[in-house]
mmCIF file of C-alpha atoms in Angstrom:
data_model
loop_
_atom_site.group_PDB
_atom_site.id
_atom_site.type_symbol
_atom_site.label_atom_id
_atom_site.label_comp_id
_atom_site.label_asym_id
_atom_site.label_seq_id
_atom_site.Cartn_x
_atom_site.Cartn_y
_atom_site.Cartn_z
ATOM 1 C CA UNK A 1 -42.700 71.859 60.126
ATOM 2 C CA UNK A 2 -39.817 72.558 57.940
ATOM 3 C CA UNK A 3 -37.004 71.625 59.549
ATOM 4 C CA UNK A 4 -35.142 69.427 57.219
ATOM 5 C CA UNK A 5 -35.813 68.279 53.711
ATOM 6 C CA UNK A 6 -35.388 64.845 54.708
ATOM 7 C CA UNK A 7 -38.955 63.594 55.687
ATOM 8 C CA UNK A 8 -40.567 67.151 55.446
ATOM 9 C CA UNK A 9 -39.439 68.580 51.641
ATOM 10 C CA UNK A 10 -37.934 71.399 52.558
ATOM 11 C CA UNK A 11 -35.996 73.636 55.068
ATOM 12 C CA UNK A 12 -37.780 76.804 56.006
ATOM 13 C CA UNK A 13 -37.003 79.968 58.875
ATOM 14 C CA UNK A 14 -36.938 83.225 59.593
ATOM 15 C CA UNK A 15 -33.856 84.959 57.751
ATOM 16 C CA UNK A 16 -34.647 88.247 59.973
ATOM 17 C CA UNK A 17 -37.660 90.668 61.331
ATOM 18 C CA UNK A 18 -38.495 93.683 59.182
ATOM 19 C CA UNK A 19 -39.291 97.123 60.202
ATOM 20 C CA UNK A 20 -42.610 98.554 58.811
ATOM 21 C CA UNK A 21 -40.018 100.656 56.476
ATOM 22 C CA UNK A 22 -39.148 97.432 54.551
ATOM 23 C CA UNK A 23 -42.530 95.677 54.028
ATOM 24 C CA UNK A 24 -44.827 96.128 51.274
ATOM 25 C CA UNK A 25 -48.192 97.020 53.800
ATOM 26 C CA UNK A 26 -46.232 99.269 56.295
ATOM 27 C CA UNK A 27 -46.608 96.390 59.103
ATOM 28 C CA UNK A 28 -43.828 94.574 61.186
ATOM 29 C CA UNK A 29 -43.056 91.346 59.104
ATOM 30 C CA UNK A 30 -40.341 88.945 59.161
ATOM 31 C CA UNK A 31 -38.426 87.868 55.713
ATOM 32 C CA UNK A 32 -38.473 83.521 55.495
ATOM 33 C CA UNK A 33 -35.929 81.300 53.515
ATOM 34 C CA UNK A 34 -37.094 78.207 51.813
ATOM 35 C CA UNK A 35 -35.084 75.383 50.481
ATOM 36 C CA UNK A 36 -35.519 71.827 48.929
ATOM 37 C CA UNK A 37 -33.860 69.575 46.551
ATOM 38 C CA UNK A 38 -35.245 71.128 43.797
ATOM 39 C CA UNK A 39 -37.170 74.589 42.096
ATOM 40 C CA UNK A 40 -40.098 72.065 41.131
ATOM 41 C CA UNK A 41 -39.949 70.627 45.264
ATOM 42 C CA UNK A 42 -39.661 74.256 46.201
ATOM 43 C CA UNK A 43 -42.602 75.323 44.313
ATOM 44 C CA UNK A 44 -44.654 72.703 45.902
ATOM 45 C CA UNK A 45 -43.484 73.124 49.248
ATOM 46 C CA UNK A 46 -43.468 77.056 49.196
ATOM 47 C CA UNK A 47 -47.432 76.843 48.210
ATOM 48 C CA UNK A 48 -47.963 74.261 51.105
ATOM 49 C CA UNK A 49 -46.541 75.889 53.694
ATOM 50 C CA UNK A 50 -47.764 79.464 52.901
ATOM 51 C CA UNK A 51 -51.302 77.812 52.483
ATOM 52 C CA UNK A 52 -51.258 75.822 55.932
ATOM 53 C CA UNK A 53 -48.862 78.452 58.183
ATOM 54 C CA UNK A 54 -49.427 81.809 56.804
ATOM 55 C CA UNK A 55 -52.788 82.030 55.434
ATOM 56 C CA UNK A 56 -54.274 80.861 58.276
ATOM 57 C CA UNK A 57 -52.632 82.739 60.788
ATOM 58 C CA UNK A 58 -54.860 86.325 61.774
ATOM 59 C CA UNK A 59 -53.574 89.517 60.013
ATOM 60 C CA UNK A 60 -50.925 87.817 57.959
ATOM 61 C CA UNK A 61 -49.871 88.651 53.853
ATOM 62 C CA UNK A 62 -47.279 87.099 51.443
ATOM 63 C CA UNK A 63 -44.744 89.020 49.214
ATOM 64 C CA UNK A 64 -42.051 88.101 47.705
ATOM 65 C CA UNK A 65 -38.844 88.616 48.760
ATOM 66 C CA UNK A 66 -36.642 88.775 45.811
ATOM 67 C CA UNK A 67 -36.804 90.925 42.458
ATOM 68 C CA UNK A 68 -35.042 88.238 40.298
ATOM 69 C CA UNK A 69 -35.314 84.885 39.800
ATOM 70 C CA UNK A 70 -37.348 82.350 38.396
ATOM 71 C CA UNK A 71 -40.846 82.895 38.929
ATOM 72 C CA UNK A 72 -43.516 80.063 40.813
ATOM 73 C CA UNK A 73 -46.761 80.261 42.497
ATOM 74 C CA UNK A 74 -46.810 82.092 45.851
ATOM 75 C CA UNK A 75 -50.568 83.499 46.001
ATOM 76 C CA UNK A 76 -51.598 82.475 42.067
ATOM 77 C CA UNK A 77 -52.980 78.944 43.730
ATOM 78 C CA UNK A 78 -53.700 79.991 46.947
ATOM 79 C CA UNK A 79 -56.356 82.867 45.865
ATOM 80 C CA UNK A 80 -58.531 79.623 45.137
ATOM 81 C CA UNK A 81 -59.472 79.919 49.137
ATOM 82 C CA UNK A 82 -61.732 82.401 47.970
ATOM 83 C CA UNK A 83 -64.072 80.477 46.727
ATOM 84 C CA UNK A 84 -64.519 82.976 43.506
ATOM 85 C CA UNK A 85 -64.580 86.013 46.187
ATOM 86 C CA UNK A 86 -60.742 86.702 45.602
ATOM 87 C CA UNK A 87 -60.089 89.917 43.483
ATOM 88 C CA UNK A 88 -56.960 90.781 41.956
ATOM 89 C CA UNK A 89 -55.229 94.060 43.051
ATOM 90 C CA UNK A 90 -52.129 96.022 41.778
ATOM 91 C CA UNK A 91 -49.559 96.683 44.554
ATOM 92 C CA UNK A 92 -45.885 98.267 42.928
ATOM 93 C CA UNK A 93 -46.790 96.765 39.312
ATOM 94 C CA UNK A 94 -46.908 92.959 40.508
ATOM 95 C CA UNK A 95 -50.193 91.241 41.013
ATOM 96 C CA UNK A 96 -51.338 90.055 44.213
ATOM 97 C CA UNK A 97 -54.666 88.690 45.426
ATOM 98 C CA UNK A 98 -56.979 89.841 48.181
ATOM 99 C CA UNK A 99 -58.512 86.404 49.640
ATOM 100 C CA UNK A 100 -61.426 86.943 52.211
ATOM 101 C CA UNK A 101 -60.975 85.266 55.592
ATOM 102 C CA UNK A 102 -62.604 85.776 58.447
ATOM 103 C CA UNK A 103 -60.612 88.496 59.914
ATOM 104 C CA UNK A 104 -60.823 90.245 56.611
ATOM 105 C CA UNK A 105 -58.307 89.365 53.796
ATOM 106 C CA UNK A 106 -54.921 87.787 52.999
ATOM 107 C CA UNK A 107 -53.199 89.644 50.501
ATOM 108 C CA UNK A 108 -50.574 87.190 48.815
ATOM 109 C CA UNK A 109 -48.298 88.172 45.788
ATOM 110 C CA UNK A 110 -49.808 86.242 42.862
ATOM 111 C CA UNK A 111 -46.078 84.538 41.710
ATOM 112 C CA UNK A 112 -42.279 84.767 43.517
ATOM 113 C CA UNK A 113 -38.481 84.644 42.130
ATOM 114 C CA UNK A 114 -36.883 81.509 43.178
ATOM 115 C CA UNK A 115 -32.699 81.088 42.985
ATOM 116 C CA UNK A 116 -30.297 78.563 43.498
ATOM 117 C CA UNK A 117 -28.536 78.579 47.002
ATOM 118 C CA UNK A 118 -26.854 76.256 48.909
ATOM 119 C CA UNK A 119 -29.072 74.441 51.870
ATOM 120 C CA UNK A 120 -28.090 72.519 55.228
ATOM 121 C CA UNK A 121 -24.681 72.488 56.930
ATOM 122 C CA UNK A 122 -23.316 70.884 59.543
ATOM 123 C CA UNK A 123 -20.843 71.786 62.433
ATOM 124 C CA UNK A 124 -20.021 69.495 64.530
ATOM 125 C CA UNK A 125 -18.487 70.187 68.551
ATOM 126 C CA UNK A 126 -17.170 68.088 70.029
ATOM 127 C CA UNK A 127 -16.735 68.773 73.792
ATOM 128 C CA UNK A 128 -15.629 67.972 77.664
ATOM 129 C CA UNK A 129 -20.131 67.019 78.136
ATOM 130 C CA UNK A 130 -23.141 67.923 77.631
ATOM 131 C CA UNK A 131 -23.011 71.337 79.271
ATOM 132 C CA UNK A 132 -19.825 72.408 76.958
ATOM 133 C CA UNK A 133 -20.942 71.787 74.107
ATOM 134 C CA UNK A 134 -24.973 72.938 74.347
ATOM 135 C CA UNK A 135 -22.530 76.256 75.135
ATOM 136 C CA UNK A 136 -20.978 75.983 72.182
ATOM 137 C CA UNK A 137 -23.938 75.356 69.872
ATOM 138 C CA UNK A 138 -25.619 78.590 71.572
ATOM 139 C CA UNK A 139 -22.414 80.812 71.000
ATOM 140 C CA UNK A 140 -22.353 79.916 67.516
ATOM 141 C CA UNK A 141 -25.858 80.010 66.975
ATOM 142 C CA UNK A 142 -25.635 83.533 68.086
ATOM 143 C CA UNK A 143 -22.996 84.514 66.171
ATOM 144 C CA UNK A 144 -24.772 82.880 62.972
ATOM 145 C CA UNK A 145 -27.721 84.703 63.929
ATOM 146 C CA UNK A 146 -25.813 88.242 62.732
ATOM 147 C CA UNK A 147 -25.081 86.981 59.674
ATOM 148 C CA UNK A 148 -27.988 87.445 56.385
ATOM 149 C CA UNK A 149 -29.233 85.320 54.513
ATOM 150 C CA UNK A 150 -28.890 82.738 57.056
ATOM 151 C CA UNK A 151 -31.851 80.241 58.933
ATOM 152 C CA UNK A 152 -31.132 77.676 61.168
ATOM 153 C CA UNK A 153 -34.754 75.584 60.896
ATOM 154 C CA UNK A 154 -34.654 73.394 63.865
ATOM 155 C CA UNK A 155 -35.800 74.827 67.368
ATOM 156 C CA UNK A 156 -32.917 76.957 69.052
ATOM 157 C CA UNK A 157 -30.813 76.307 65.954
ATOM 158 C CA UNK A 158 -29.186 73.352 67.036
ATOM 159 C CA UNK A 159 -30.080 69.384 66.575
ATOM 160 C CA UNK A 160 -28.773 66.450 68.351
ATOM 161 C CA UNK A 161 -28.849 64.321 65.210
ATOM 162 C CA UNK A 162 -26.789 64.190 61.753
ATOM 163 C CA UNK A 163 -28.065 62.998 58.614
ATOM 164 C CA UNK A 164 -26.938 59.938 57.522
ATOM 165 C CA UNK A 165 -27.011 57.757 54.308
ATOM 166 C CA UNK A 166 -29.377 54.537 54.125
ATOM 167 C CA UNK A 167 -30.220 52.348 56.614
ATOM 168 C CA UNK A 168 -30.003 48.651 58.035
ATOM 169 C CA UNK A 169 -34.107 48.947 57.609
ATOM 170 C CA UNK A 170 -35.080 49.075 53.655
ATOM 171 C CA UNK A 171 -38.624 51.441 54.862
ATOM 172 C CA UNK A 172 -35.986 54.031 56.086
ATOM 173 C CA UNK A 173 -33.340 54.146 53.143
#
C-alpha cells in the first residue's frame, strides 16, 4: 500500500500506461510516481516497494524513469535476491541487474534519479448528498486523470477522509 505518507511512508501510483515504443524491453509497462517526506524516506520506500510489489509479480522489470536527478538504489540492493546468481548487464550505458526468479529473471536498473516535487492535495466538494458529490469526485478524477505527471494513490482517486494535525490520543499524534 502506498496510499498516503502518513502511516505508510510514501505516496505511490500509476502516472500513465506505456506503449512498447516507450519502454526499455519493448513490453507494455506503466510509468509509477513515488513520494515521501524526504529523498532519504524515498530511497527507502522506493527499494521496499519495488522489492515486495514488483519483483515478485511474474514477468515484471524496473527502470528508471527520469534522466536527471539525484541518484538512489532502485535494483543496486535488490540484485541481493539472487543469492550471488545475479549478473550485471549493460542496457543504453546504465547498469541494471538480471535477478533469477522462478519465471526467469527481473531485470531492475541498478540506481534511479530522484527530484523534488510537490506531494498530496486536497479538494474538497461540498454537495446537495452523497450521490452529488461521489459525482463530483469522479468528474474531477477524470479530468485529473488527462493531466501528466499526476497519481491519485487511493482506490478510484478519491478518499472520504482529510488529514488532520494531532490527536486527543497521544499513540496517534
Amino acid at each position: 500500500f502506498a496510499t498516503s505518507v502518513i502511516g505508510c511512508g510514501c505516496e505511490a501510483g500509476i502516472e500513465r500506461r506505456l506503449s512498447p515504443e516507450e519502454t526499455p524491453d519493448g513490453r507494455p509497462g506503466v510509468a509509477l510516481l513515488f513520494f515521501a517526506m524526504s529523498g532519504k524516506e524515498l530511497a527507502k520506500q522506493l527499494e521496499r516497494r519495488v522489492g515486495q510489489c514488483i519483483l515478485t509479480c511474474p514477468t515484471t522489470a524496473v527502470y528508471a524513469g527520469l534522466a536527471d536527478g539525484e541518484p538512489v538504489a532502485l535494483g543496486k540492493n535488490l540484485r541481493f535476491f539472487g543469492d550471488g546468481w545475479q549478473i550485471a548487464k549493460q542496457i543504453g550505458g546504465q547498469r541494471h541487474w538480471r535477478v533469477p526468479v522462478m519465471d526467469g529473471e527481473f531485470v531492475a536498473q541498478e540506481s534511479t534519479p530522484v527530484v523534488k516535487a510537490v506531494g498530496g492535495g486536497n479538494l474538497l466538494l461540498l454537495a446537495r448528498d452523497t450521490d452529488a458529490a461521489l459525482a463530483a469526485a469522479e468528474a474531477a478524477v477524470a479530468a485529473m486523470r488527462r493531466v501528466p505527471n499526476v497519481v491519485m494513490p487511493f482506490p478510484g482517486g478519491v478518499l472520504r477522509s482529510g488529514s488532520k494535525v494531532g490527536s486527543k490520543y497521544p499513540a496517534l499524534s
